[in-house]
Amino acid sequence: MTLASLTKPWAPMSYGFLDASAKRELRRKMVKAVCVPGCQMPYASREVPMARGWGTGGLQVSLTLINPQTCVKVIDQGADDSVNAASIRRFLSRVSGAPVTLDTLQADLIQSRHRIPEEILREDQVLVLQVPNPEPLRSVQPNMSIARQMHGDADYGRMWLQLYEQIVRSGRVMQGASYPSMVNGRHVMTPSPIPRWDVPKLHMAKHLTILSAGREKRIFAVPPYCRVEPLVFDDVPYRVEDHAGLTCSRSGAKGFFMNEVPQDDGTSAFELSDSEYGVKSIRRAEGDPVDLGDTWYTNGELTK
Amino acid sequence: MLTTPIPDAAETRSNATFDAILWALSRPGLPRNLPEPGEAALIEALLDRECAAYAGDPLLIPVLAQSGARLVDLSEADHVFFGRLLDAEYLRACRVGSDLYPDDGATLVIRARIGQGATVRLTGPGVNGVVELQLDGLPAGFWQERARLIRYPMGFDLLFLDGDRLIGLPRSTKVEVL
C-alpha cells in the first residue's frame, strides 16, 4: 500500500456535493432503514448549503442516489415551482449534471416536501420525503430516549389514547397531516406531514420511499409492497380529506387533493395541489398529446 | 461560475453498486447486477474507517485494509464477508443489534450460486405476493439457523453474491423452506 494508492487527484468539488465518506455513511444507514421498515435509524446528517429544516435530509439522500442519468423531480406541497422546490432542483442538477423534469412519469428520483404525486409511481422510482419531525411519539413522549424504548417495546398505547381523546373531544380524529401509521405491523412511523389523502398511497406501493430528517438526523424507509396502515379503531374508519367532490377551477380535473384559494366574495375556489398534473390536464384539454398516468384516486375513490 | 463536477470511475462504480444493493434489499429474492463481480465493489461502496469488518476469505483482507475498515472478530463486525459459508454455526456469532438500535445488526455477504439447488419461498416487505428463490452453496441448516437467530427487529441482513449478481434478504423477509 502506497500513499498514492490512498489519495485521490484533487477536484474542486466532490461529485454530488457530498464527499465519499458522507455518502458511504448514508448508504449504510439506508441499507438498514430498508431492512427494518419504518424504524428510525440515526445518521450523521452533514452540512449542505441550505438551512436545517428546509429539506436537508431529503437533499442528502438525493445527493447520494443521484448520477448523471437520474432524472430528478422536486416538489413542495405538490408544486414544482415553489421557491424551495425550484432551489433544490437547481442545486441537485448543478452539482450532479442530472436532467430535471416536472413530469412524474419521467422522473427516476422524486424528492418531495409533504405530498405524494397523484400519478401512481412505478417499481423503478424512488420517492424521497423530507421529514421535519421523524418521531411520531413526540406529542405523547417528549423524551426521545424514552420514545426509543417505547418503539423497542412496540408500546404504542399512548398513541391510541391520543387518537381516542381526539375522537371524544372533537368527534373525529383531528390529526390532519403526518398521520401515525404502522409499518410492517411493527413500527409506528410518521409518514412526514403528507395529508391523510396520501397515506394510503404508501400501503403496498410499487415504489421505494425513503424518509429523511436532516435536522433531527433520522432516516427511515418504506420498501415496495410493504404494509403501511394508519392507526384507526375498528369502529371509526380512516377518512381522507373530503376532496373527492371538488373540481379544479383551472384544469377541470375532479377528485384529487386540492388547494383552497379564498376569493374576494368570501367563497373558495379550488385548484389541484399536484401542479404538474394540473398543467398536464390543461394541456390535454387543449388537445396537446400528453401522457397522463394512472392515478391512485379515480373520481375521488382509491383505486387499488 | 460553478462547473458541474464529473463523477470519476470510483464514484460511478460505488453509485451503481449501491443502487444494486438498495434495490436488492428492497425487492428480496430478485437478482440485481453489480457493475463488476466480487465483494470489492460492495466494500468500496459501503465501508470506510468507521466500520468494523470480518473477512472469512483471506483474499479479501487486503481489500478491506485498503478501505480503512478495522478487521475484527465475527462477533464485533458490522460488515461480514464470509466468502463461501461452510458452517451455519458461524451465523450465531454475528451481531443482531438490539430492539432499541436494530441498525447495529450486521450486514452479511455470502457467496452462493443463484438459480441452482434448494428452493425457498419468500414473503414479507418488498415481496409482491411470494417469490421463489433457488440458492446453492449454503451449509446445511442455514435457513433454520437464520430463523432461530432473527427476532425482528433484531437480526442480520444477508446479501448473496454470485459473480456480479446480487440477491438481498433483509431480516424482515420470512423464508419458508420447500
CSV table of C-alpha atoms in Angstrom, one decimal:
chain,number,residue,atom,x,y,z
A,1,MET,CA,0.0,0.0,0.0
A,2,THR,CA,1.4,3.3,-1.0
A,3,LEU,CA,0.5,6.9,-0.2
A,4,ALA,CA,-0.5,7.4,-3.8
A,5,SER,CA,-3.0,4.5,-3.6
A,6,LEU,CA,-4.7,6.0,-0.6
A,7,THR,CA,-5.2,9.5,-2.1
A,8,LYS,CA,-7.2,10.8,-4.9
A,9,PRO,CA,-6.5,13.5,-7.5
A,10,TRP,CA,-7.5,17.0,-6.5
A,11,ALA,CA,-11.0,18.1,-7.5
A,12,PRO,CA,-12.7,21.4,-6.9
A,13,MET,CA,-15.8,19.7,-5.6
A,14,SER,CA,-17.0,16.1,-4.9
A,15,TYR,CA,-19.5,14.8,-7.4
A,16,GLY,CA,-22.9,15.4,-6.0
A,17,PHE,CA,-21.5,17.8,-3.4
A,18,LEU,CA,-21.3,15.3,-0.5
A,19,ASP,CA,-17.9,13.7,-0.1
A,20,ALA,CA,-17.4,10.0,-0.4
A,21,SER,CA,-17.3,9.2,3.3
A,22,ALA,CA,-20.6,11.1,3.9
A,23,LYS,CA,-22.2,9.1,1.1
A,24,ARG,CA,-20.9,5.7,2.4
A,25,GLU,CA,-22.4,6.5,5.9
A,26,LEU,CA,-25.7,7.4,4.3
A,27,ARG,CA,-25.6,4.2,2.2
A,28,ARG,CA,-25.0,2.0,5.3
A,29,LYS,CA,-27.9,3.7,7.1
A,30,MET,CA,-30.2,3.4,4.0
A,31,VAL,CA,-29.5,-0.3,3.8
A,32,LYS,CA,-30.6,-0.7,7.5
A,33,ALA,CA,-33.6,1.5,7.0
A,34,VAL,CA,-34.9,-0.6,4.2
A,35,CYS,CA,-34.2,-3.8,6.1
A,36,VAL,CA,-36.3,-2.6,9.1
A,37,PRO,CA,-39.1,-0.7,7.5
A,38,GLY,CA,-40.4,2.3,9.5
A,39,CYS,CA,-37.7,2.1,12.1
A,40,GLN,CA,-35.8,5.4,12.6
A,41,MET,CA,-32.1,5.0,12.0
A,42,PRO,CA,-29.8,7.7,13.4
A,43,TYR,CA,-27.3,9.2,10.9
A,44,ALA,CA,-24.7,11.9,10.8
A,45,SER,CA,-26.6,14.5,8.6
A,46,ARG,CA,-23.8,16.5,7.1
A,47,GLU,CA,-23.8,20.2,6.3
A,48,VAL,CA,-25.3,21.1,3.0
A,49,PRO,CA,-25.6,24.7,1.7
A,50,MET,CA,-29.1,25.1,3.0
A,51,ALA,CA,-30.5,25.7,6.4
A,52,ARG,CA,-31.5,22.7,8.5
A,53,GLY,CA,-35.3,22.2,8.4
A,54,TRP,CA,-35.6,23.2,4.7
A,55,GLY,CA,-35.2,19.7,3.2
A,56,THR,CA,-31.6,18.9,4.1
A,57,GLY,CA,-32.4,15.3,5.0
A,58,GLY,CA,-34.1,14.6,1.7
A,59,LEU,CA,-31.4,16.5,-0.1
A,60,GLN,CA,-28.6,14.3,1.3
A,61,VAL,CA,-30.5,11.1,0.3
A,62,SER,CA,-31.0,12.5,-3.2
A,63,LEU,CA,-27.3,13.6,-3.5
A,64,THR,CA,-26.3,10.0,-2.5
A,65,LEU,CA,-28.5,8.3,-5.0
A,66,ILE,CA,-28.0,10.7,-7.9
A,67,ASN,CA,-25.9,10.1,-11.0
A,68,PRO,CA,-25.7,11.9,-14.4
A,69,GLN,CA,-28.5,9.7,-15.8
A,70,THR,CA,-31.0,10.1,-12.9
A,71,CYS,CA,-34.0,12.2,-13.9
A,72,VAL,CA,-35.0,14.4,-10.9
A,73,LYS,CA,-38.3,15.9,-9.9
A,74,VAL,CA,-38.7,18.1,-6.8
A,75,ILE,CA,-42.0,19.1,-5.4
A,76,ASP,CA,-43.0,21.3,-2.5
A,77,GLN,CA,-46.6,20.7,-1.3
A,78,GLY,CA,-47.4,19.3,-4.7
A,79,ALA,CA,-45.9,22.3,-6.6
A,80,ASP,CA,-42.8,22.1,-8.8
A,81,ASP,CA,-42.4,25.9,-9.0
A,82,SER,CA,-42.3,27.0,-5.3
A,83,VAL,CA,-39.0,28.6,-4.2
A,84,ASN,CA,-37.9,25.6,-2.1
A,85,ALA,CA,-38.6,23.1,-4.8
A,86,ALA,CA,-37.0,25.1,-7.6
A,87,SER,CA,-33.9,25.9,-5.5
A,88,ILE,CA,-33.4,22.2,-4.5
A,89,ARG,CA,-34.0,21.1,-8.1
A,90,ARG,CA,-31.5,23.6,-9.4
A,91,PHE,CA,-28.9,22.7,-6.8
A,92,LEU,CA,-29.3,18.9,-7.5
A,93,SER,CA,-28.8,19.5,-11.2
A,94,ARG,CA,-25.9,21.8,-10.7
A,95,VAL,CA,-23.8,19.5,-8.6
A,96,SER,CA,-24.6,16.3,-10.5
A,97,GLY,CA,-25.4,17.2,-14.1
A,98,ALA,CA,-28.6,15.2,-13.8
A,99,PRO,CA,-31.5,16.0,-16.0
A,100,VAL,CA,-34.6,17.5,-14.3
A,101,THR,CA,-38.2,17.1,-15.1
A,102,LEU,CA,-41.6,18.3,-13.8
A,103,ASP,CA,-43.3,15.2,-15.1
A,104,THR,CA,-43.9,12.4,-12.5
A,105,LEU,CA,-43.9,9.8,-15.2
A,106,GLN,CA,-40.4,10.7,-16.5
A,107,ALA,CA,-38.7,11.1,-13.1
A,108,ASP,CA,-36.4,8.4,-11.6
A,109,LEU,CA,-36.0,10.2,-8.3
A,110,ILE,CA,-38.7,12.4,-6.7
A,111,GLN,CA,-37.8,14.5,-3.8
A,112,SER,CA,-40.9,15.8,-2.1
A,113,ARG,CA,-42.0,18.0,0.7
A,114,HIS,CA,-45.3,16.9,2.1
A,115,ARG,CA,-47.0,15.4,-0.9
A,116,ILE,CA,-47.0,12.2,-2.9
A,117,PRO,CA,-47.8,12.8,-6.6
A,118,GLU,CA,-51.3,11.9,-7.9
A,119,GLU,CA,-49.9,9.6,-10.6
A,120,ILE,CA,-49.1,6.0,-9.5
A,121,LEU,CA,-45.3,5.6,-9.0
A,122,ARG,CA,-43.6,2.7,-10.8
A,123,GLU,CA,-41.4,-0.1,-9.4
A,124,ASP,CA,-38.2,1.6,-10.5
A,125,GLN,CA,-38.9,5.0,-9.0
A,126,VAL,CA,-37.6,6.3,-5.6
A,127,LEU,CA,-39.6,8.8,-3.6
A,128,VAL,CA,-37.6,10.8,-1.1
A,129,LEU,CA,-39.7,12.6,1.5
A,130,GLN,CA,-38.4,15.5,3.6
A,131,VAL,CA,-39.3,15.0,7.3
A,132,PRO,CA,-39.4,17.8,9.8
A,133,ASN,CA,-40.2,15.7,12.9
A,134,PRO,CA,-39.5,11.9,12.5
A,135,GLU,CA,-40.8,10.9,15.9
A,136,PRO,CA,-44.5,10.0,15.9
A,137,LEU,CA,-44.4,9.7,19.7
A,138,ARG,CA,-43.1,13.2,20.4
A,139,SER,CA,-46.5,14.6,21.2
A,140,VAL,CA,-47.1,11.9,23.8
A,141,GLN,CA,-43.5,11.5,25.0
A,142,PRO,CA,-41.1,14.4,24.6
A,143,ASN,CA,-38.1,12.5,25.9
A,144,MET,CA,-36.6,10.9,22.8
A,145,SER,CA,-34.7,8.2,24.8
A,146,ILE,CA,-37.9,7.0,26.3
A,147,ALA,CA,-39.6,7.2,23.0
A,148,ARG,CA,-37.0,5.0,21.5
A,149,GLN,CA,-37.6,2.5,24.3
A,150,MET,CA,-41.3,2.6,23.5
A,151,HIS,CA,-40.5,1.8,19.9
A,152,GLY,CA,-38.3,-1.0,21.0
A,153,ASP,CA,-41.2,-2.4,23.1
A,154,ALA,CA,-43.8,-1.7,20.4
A,155,ASP,CA,-45.5,0.2,23.2
A,156,TYR,CA,-47.9,2.4,21.3
A,157,GLY,CA,-50.8,2.6,23.8
A,158,ARG,CA,-50.4,6.4,24.3
A,159,MET,CA,-50.6,6.9,20.5
A,160,TRP,CA,-54.0,5.2,20.6
A,161,LEU,CA,-55.0,7.1,23.6
A,162,GLN,CA,-54.2,10.4,21.8
A,163,LEU,CA,-56.4,9.4,18.9
A,164,TYR,CA,-59.2,8.3,21.3
A,165,GLU,CA,-59.1,11.6,23.1
A,166,GLN,CA,-59.4,13.5,19.8
A,167,ILE,CA,-62.5,11.5,18.9
A,168,VAL,CA,-64.0,12.0,22.4
A,169,ARG,CA,-63.3,15.8,22.3
A,170,SER,CA,-64.0,16.6,18.7
A,171,GLY,CA,-66.0,13.7,17.3
A,172,ARG,CA,-63.3,12.8,14.8
A,173,VAL,CA,-59.6,12.3,14.6
A,174,MET,CA,-58.1,15.8,14.3
A,175,GLN,CA,-54.7,14.6,13.0
A,176,GLY,CA,-54.6,16.3,9.6
A,177,ALA,CA,-51.1,15.6,8.3
A,178,SER,CA,-48.4,13.2,9.4
A,179,TYR,CA,-51.0,10.6,10.4
A,180,PRO,CA,-49.2,7.9,12.5
A,181,SER,CA,-49.0,4.7,10.6
A,182,MET,CA,-48.0,1.2,11.4
A,183,VAL,CA,-45.3,-0.1,9.1
A,184,ASN,CA,-44.9,-3.9,8.5
A,185,GLY,CA,-47.0,-4.5,11.6
A,186,ARG,CA,-44.2,-3.5,13.9
A,187,HIS,CA,-43.0,0.2,13.9
A,188,VAL,CA,-45.3,3.2,14.0
A,189,MET,CA,-43.8,6.0,11.9
A,190,THR,CA,-44.9,9.4,10.8
A,191,PRO,CA,-45.3,9.4,7.1
A,192,SER,CA,-43.9,13.1,7.2
A,193,PRO,CA,-46.6,15.7,7.1
A,194,ILE,CA,-48.3,14.4,4.0
A,195,PRO,CA,-52.1,14.8,4.1
A,196,ARG,CA,-54.3,11.9,5.1
A,197,TRP,CA,-55.2,11.7,1.4
A,198,ASP,CA,-51.6,10.5,0.6
A,199,VAL,CA,-51.1,7.9,3.4
A,200,PRO,CA,-53.0,5.0,1.6
A,201,LYS,CA,-50.7,5.6,-1.4
A,202,LEU,CA,-47.8,4.2,0.7
A,203,HIS,CA,-49.6,0.9,1.5
A,204,MET,CA,-48.3,-1.9,-0.7
A,205,ALA,CA,-46.9,0.7,-3.1
A,206,LYS,CA,-44.7,-0.3,-6.0
A,207,HIS,CA,-42.0,2.3,-5.4
A,208,LEU,CA,-39.4,2.7,-2.7
A,209,THR,CA,-39.9,5.5,-0.2
A,210,ILE,CA,-37.1,7.0,1.8
A,211,LEU,CA,-37.9,9.5,4.6
A,212,SER,CA,-35.1,11.6,5.9
A,213,ALA,CA,-35.0,14.2,8.6
A,214,GLY,CA,-31.8,16.3,8.3
A,215,ARG,CA,-32.3,18.5,11.4
A,216,GLU,CA,-33.3,15.5,13.6
A,217,LYS,CA,-30.7,13.2,12.0
A,218,ARG,CA,-33.0,10.3,11.4
A,219,ILE,CA,-33.7,8.2,8.3
A,220,PHE,CA,-36.3,5.6,7.7
A,221,ALA,CA,-37.8,3.8,4.7
A,222,VAL,CA,-40.9,2.1,3.3
A,223,PRO,CA,-39.8,-0.6,0.8
A,224,PRO,CA,-42.1,-1.6,-2.0
A,225,TYR,CA,-45.0,-3.9,-1.2
A,226,CYS,CA,-44.9,-3.1,2.5
A,227,ARG,CA,-47.9,-2.7,4.7
A,228,VAL,CA,-48.5,0.9,5.9
A,229,GLU,CA,-51.6,1.0,8.0
A,230,PRO,CA,-52.9,4.2,9.5
A,231,LEU,CA,-53.7,3.7,13.2
A,232,VAL,CA,-57.5,3.5,13.4
A,233,PHE,CA,-60.1,2.0,15.6
A,234,ASP,CA,-62.3,-0.8,14.2
A,235,ASP,CA,-65.5,1.2,14.6
A,236,VAL,CA,-64.0,4.6,13.4
A,237,PRO,CA,-62.7,4.0,9.9
A,238,TYR,CA,-59.8,6.0,8.4
A,239,ARG,CA,-61.1,9.1,6.5
A,240,VAL,CA,-59.2,11.0,3.9
A,241,GLU,CA,-59.9,14.7,3.3
A,242,ASP,CA,-63.2,15.5,1.8
A,243,HIS,CA,-61.9,16.4,-1.6
A,244,ALA,CA,-63.5,13.7,-3.7
A,245,GLY,CA,-66.2,16.0,-4.9
A,246,LEU,CA,-64.1,19.1,-5.6
A,247,THR,CA,-63.2,20.3,-9.1
A,248,CYS,CA,-60.1,22.1,-10.0
A,249,SER,CA,-61.1,25.6,-11.2
A,250,ARG,CA,-58.2,25.8,-13.7
A,251,SER,CA,-57.9,22.4,-15.2
A,252,GLY,CA,-61.4,20.9,-14.6
A,253,ALA,CA,-59.8,17.8,-13.0
A,254,LYS,CA,-62.0,16.2,-10.4
A,255,GLY,CA,-61.5,14.0,-7.3
A,256,PHE,CA,-57.9,14.9,-6.4
A,257,PHE,CA,-56.3,16.7,-3.4
A,258,MET,CA,-56.9,20.4,-3.8
A,259,ASN,CA,-55.6,23.7,-2.6
A,260,GLU,CA,-58.2,26.1,-1.4
A,261,VAL,CA,-57.9,29.6,-2.9
A,262,PRO,CA,-60.1,32.1,-1.0
A,263,GLN,CA,-62.0,34.5,-3.2
A,264,ASP,CA,-62.9,38.2,-2.7
A,265,ASP,CA,-66.6,37.4,-2.2
A,266,GLY,CA,-65.9,35.0,0.7
A,267,THR,CA,-66.2,31.8,-1.3
A,268,SER,CA,-63.4,29.4,-2.2
A,269,ALA,CA,-62.0,28.2,-5.4
A,270,PHE,CA,-60.0,25.0,-5.6
A,271,GLU,CA,-57.0,24.0,-7.7
A,272,LEU,CA,-55.0,20.8,-8.0
A,273,SER,CA,-52.3,20.6,-5.4
A,274,ASP,CA,-50.2,18.4,-7.7
A,275,SER,CA,-49.4,21.3,-10.0
A,276,GLU,CA,-47.8,19.4,-12.9
A,277,TYR,CA,-50.8,17.0,-13.0
A,278,GLY,CA,-52.9,20.1,-13.3
A,279,VAL,CA,-50.7,21.5,-16.1
A,280,LYS,CA,-50.9,18.2,-18.0
A,281,SER,CA,-54.7,18.1,-17.6
A,282,ILE,CA,-55.0,21.6,-19.1
A,283,ARG,CA,-52.7,20.7,-22.0
A,284,ARG,CA,-54.6,17.5,-22.6
A,285,ALA,CA,-57.9,19.5,-22.7
A,286,GLU,CA,-56.3,21.9,-25.2
A,287,GLY,CA,-55.5,18.9,-27.5
A,288,ASP,CA,-51.8,18.5,-26.8
A,289,PRO,CA,-50.6,14.9,-26.8
A,290,VAL,CA,-49.5,14.5,-23.2
A,291,ASP,CA,-49.3,11.3,-21.2
A,292,LEU,CA,-51.5,11.3,-18.1
A,293,GLY,CA,-50.5,8.3,-16.0
A,294,ASP,CA,-52.9,6.2,-14.0
A,295,THR,CA,-53.7,7.9,-10.7
A,296,TRP,CA,-54.1,6.4,-7.2
A,297,TYR,CA,-57.6,8.0,-6.9
A,298,THR,CA,-60.2,7.9,-9.6
A,299,ASN,CA,-63.2,10.3,-9.1
A,300,GLY,CA,-62.1,10.6,-5.5
A,301,GLU,CA,-62.1,6.9,-4.8
A,302,LEU,CA,-58.9,5.0,-4.1
A,303,THR,CA,-58.4,2.6,-7.0
A,304,LYS,CA,-56.1,-0.1,-5.7
B,1,MET,CA,-19.2,30.3,-12.1
B,2,LEU,CA,-19.9,26.7,-11.0
B,3,THR,CA,-18.8,24.0,-13.3
B,4,THR,CA,-20.7,20.7,-12.9
B,5,PRO,CA,-18.5,18.1,-11.3
B,6,ILE,CA,-17.9,14.9,-13.4
B,7,PRO,CA,-18.1,11.6,-11.5
B,8,ASP,CA,-14.8,9.7,-11.5
B,9,ALA,CA,-14.7,5.9,-12.1
B,10,ALA,CA,-14.8,5.1,-8.3
B,11,GLU,CA,-17.9,7.3,-7.8
B,12,THR,CA,-19.7,5.8,-10.8
B,13,ARG,CA,-18.9,2.3,-9.6
B,14,SER,CA,-20.0,3.0,-6.0
B,15,ASN,CA,-23.2,4.7,-7.1
B,16,ALA,CA,-24.1,1.7,-9.4
B,17,THR,CA,-23.2,-0.8,-6.7
B,18,PHE,CA,-25.2,0.9,-4.1
B,19,ASP,CA,-28.2,1.2,-6.5
B,20,ALA,CA,-27.9,-2.6,-6.8
B,21,ILE,CA,-27.7,-3.2,-3.0
B,22,LEU,CA,-30.6,-0.9,-2.2
B,23,TRP,CA,-32.9,-2.4,-4.8
B,24,ALA,CA,-31.7,-6.0,-4.0
B,25,LEU,CA,-32.8,-5.4,-0.3
B,26,SER,CA,-35.9,-3.5,-1.4
B,27,ARG,CA,-37.0,-6.4,-3.6
B,28,PRO,CA,-35.8,-9.6,-1.7
B,29,GLY,CA,-35.1,-12.6,-3.9
B,30,LEU,CA,-34.8,-10.7,-7.2
B,31,PRO,CA,-31.3,-10.6,-8.6
B,32,ARG,CA,-29.6,-7.3,-9.4
B,33,ASN,CA,-26.4,-6.8,-11.4
B,34,LEU,CA,-23.3,-5.2,-9.9
B,35,PRO,CA,-21.0,-3.1,-12.1
B,36,GLU,CA,-18.3,-5.6,-11.5
B,37,PRO,CA,-18.1,-9.1,-9.9
B,38,GLY,CA,-16.9,-9.8,-6.4
B,39,GLU,CA,-17.0,-8.3,-3.0
B,40,ALA,CA,-14.6,-5.5,-3.8
B,41,ALA,CA,-17.4,-3.3,-5.3
B,42,LEU,CA,-19.5,-3.7,-2.2
B,43,ILE,CA,-16.6,-2.9,0.1
B,44,GLU,CA,-15.8,0.2,-1.9
B,45,ALA,CA,-19.4,1.5,-1.8
B,46,LEU,CA,-20.1,0.8,1.9
B,47,LEU,CA,-17.0,0.6,4.0
B,48,ASP,CA,-14.5,3.0,5.4
B,49,ARG,CA,-12.6,3.9,8.6
B,50,GLU,CA,-15.8,4.0,10.6
B,51,CYS,CA,-16.6,0.3,10.0
B,52,ALA,CA,-15.5,-3.0,11.6
B,53,ALA,CA,-15.4,-5.8,9.2
B,54,TYR,CA,-14.7,-9.6,9.3
B,55,ALA,CA,-13.2,-11.4,6.4
B,56,GLY,CA,-13.9,-15.2,6.1
B,57,ASP,CA,-11.9,-15.3,2.9
B,58,PRO,CA,-8.2,-14.3,3.4
B,59,LEU,CA,-8.1,-12.9,-0.1
B,60,LEU,CA,-10.5,-10.1,1.0
B,61,ILE,CA,-8.2,-8.9,3.8
B,62,PRO,CA,-6.1,-6.6,1.6
B,63,VAL,CA,-9.2,-5.1,0.0
B,64,LEU,CA,-10.7,-4.4,3.5
B,65,ALA,CA,-7.4,-3.0,4.7
B,66,GLN,CA,-7.4,-0.6,1.7
B,67,SER,CA,-10.9,0.6,2.7
B,68,GLY,CA,-9.6,1.5,6.1
B,69,ALA,CA,-12.1,-0.7,8.0
B,70,ARG,CA,-10.9,-2.4,11.1
B,71,LEU,CA,-10.5,-6.1,10.9
B,72,VAL,CA,-12.2,-7.6,13.9
B,73,ASP,CA,-13.8,-10.9,15.2
B,74,LEU,CA,-17.0,-12.1,13.8
B,75,SER,CA,-18.9,-11.1,16.9
B,76,GLU,CA,-17.8,-7.4,16.7
B,77,ALA,CA,-18.2,-6.9,12.9
B,78,ASP,CA,-20.8,-4.7,11.4
B,79,HIS,CA,-20.0,-6.0,7.9
B,80,VAL,CA,-19.2,-9.7,7.5
B,81,PHE,CA,-17.7,-11.1,4.3
B,82,PHE,CA,-17.9,-14.8,4.6
B,83,GLY,CA,-16.9,-15.8,1.1
B,84,ARG,CA,-18.4,-19.3,0.9
B,85,LEU,CA,-20.1,-20.1,4.2
B,86,LEU,CA,-19.1,-23.5,5.3
B,87,ASP,CA,-21.0,-23.9,8.6
B,88,ALA,CA,-24.3,-22.4,9.6
B,89,GLU,CA,-22.9,-22.1,13.2
B,90,TYR,CA,-20.9,-19.0,12.2
B,91,LEU,CA,-24.2,-17.2,12.0
B,92,ARG,CA,-24.6,-17.5,15.8
B,93,ALA,CA,-21.7,-15.1,16.4
B,94,CYS,CA,-23.0,-12.4,14.1
B,95,ARG,CA,-24.3,-9.2,15.6
B,96,VAL,CA,-28.1,-8.8,15.6
B,97,GLY,CA,-28.4,-5.4,17.2
B,98,SER,CA,-31.0,-4.6,19.8
B,99,ASP,CA,-34.6,-3.7,19.9
B,100,LEU,CA,-33.6,-0.1,20.6
B,101,TYR,CA,-31.0,0.0,17.9
B,102,PRO,CA,-31.8,-2.6,15.2
B,103,ASP,CA,-29.2,-0.8,12.9
B,104,ASP,CA,-26.5,-2.4,15.0
B,105,GLY,CA,-27.3,-5.7,13.3
B,106,ALA,CA,-24.6,-6.9,10.9
B,107,THR,CA,-24.7,-7.0,7.1
B,108,LEU,CA,-23.6,-10.4,5.9
B,109,VAL,CA,-22.2,-11.1,2.4
B,110,ILE,CA,-22.2,-14.7,1.4
B,111,ARG,CA,-21.1,-16.3,-1.9
B,112,ALA,CA,-23.8,-18.6,-3.3
B,113,ARG,CA,-24.9,-19.9,-6.7
B,114,ILE,CA,-28.2,-18.3,-7.8
B,115,GLY,CA,-30.7,-20.5,-9.7
B,116,GLN,CA,-29.5,-23.9,-8.5
B,117,GLY,CA,-30.1,-26.0,-5.5
B,118,ALA,CA,-32.9,-26.0,-2.9
B,119,THR,CA,-35.8,-23.7,-3.4
B,120,VAL,CA,-37.1,-21.4,-0.7
B,121,ARG,CA,-40.2,-19.3,-0.7
B,122,LEU,CA,-40.0,-15.6,0.4
B,123,THR,CA,-42.7,-13.4,1.8
B,124,GLY,CA,-42.6,-10.0,3.6
B,125,PRO,CA,-41.9,-6.4,2.8
B,126,GLY,CA,-40.6,-5.9,-0.8
B,127,VAL,CA,-42.1,-9.2,-2.0
B,128,ASN,CA,-45.1,-8.9,-4.2
B,129,GLY,CA,-47.0,-11.9,-3.0
B,130,VAL,CA,-44.4,-14.7,-2.9
B,131,VAL,CA,-41.0,-15.1,-4.6
B,132,GLU,CA,-39.3,-18.4,-5.0
B,133,LEU,CA,-35.6,-18.4,-4.8
B,134,GLN,CA,-33.1,-21.1,-5.6
B,135,LEU,CA,-29.7,-20.9,-3.9
B,136,ASP,CA,-26.9,-23.4,-3.8
B,137,GLY,CA,-23.7,-23.5,-1.8
B,138,LEU,CA,-25.2,-22.7,1.6
B,139,PRO,CA,-24.4,-25.0,4.5
B,140,ALA,CA,-27.0,-27.5,5.9
B,141,GLY,CA,-29.4,-26.0,8.4
B,142,PHE,CA,-28.7,-22.4,7.2
B,143,TRP,CA,-32.3,-21.3,7.0
B,144,GLN,CA,-33.3,-22.9,10.3
B,145,GLU,CA,-30.4,-21.1,12.0
B,146,ARG,CA,-31.4,-17.8,10.4
B,147,ALA,CA,-35.0,-18.2,11.5
B,148,ARG,CA,-33.8,-19.0,15.0
B,149,LEU,CA,-31.5,-16.1,15.3
B,150,ILE,CA,-33.7,-13.3,13.9
B,151,ARG,CA,-36.0,-11.8,16.5
B,152,TYR,CA,-37.4,-9.0,14.4
B,153,PRO,CA,-36.5,-6.1,14.6
B,154,MET,CA,-33.3,-7.7,15.8
B,155,GLY,CA,-31.4,-9.6,13.2
B,156,PHE,CA,-28.8,-9.5,10.4
B,157,ASP,CA,-29.3,-8.7,6.7
B,158,LEU,CA,-28.0,-11.0,4.0
B,159,LEU,CA,-26.5,-10.3,0.6
B,160,PHE,CA,-25.9,-13.3,-1.6
B,161,LEU,CA,-23.3,-12.8,-4.2
B,162,ASP,CA,-22.9,-14.9,-7.4
B,163,GLY,CA,-20.2,-13.2,-9.6
B,164,ASP,CA,-21.8,-9.9,-10.5
B,165,ARG,CA,-25.3,-10.9,-9.4
B,166,LEU,CA,-26.6,-9.9,-6.1
B,167,ILE,CA,-29.6,-11.0,-4.1
B,168,GLY,CA,-30.7,-9.3,-0.9
B,169,LEU,CA,-32.5,-10.9,2.0
B,170,PRO,CA,-33.3,-8.4,4.8
B,171,ARG,CA,-34.2,-9.6,8.3
B,172,SER,CA,-37.9,-8.6,7.6
B,173,THR,CA,-38.3,-11.4,5.0
B,174,LYS,CA,-39.9,-14.6,6.0
B,175,VAL,CA,-38.3,-17.7,4.5
B,176,GLU,CA,-40.1,-21.0,4.0
B,177,VAL,CA,-38.0,-24.0,3.0
B,178,LEU,CA,-39.8,-26.1,0.4
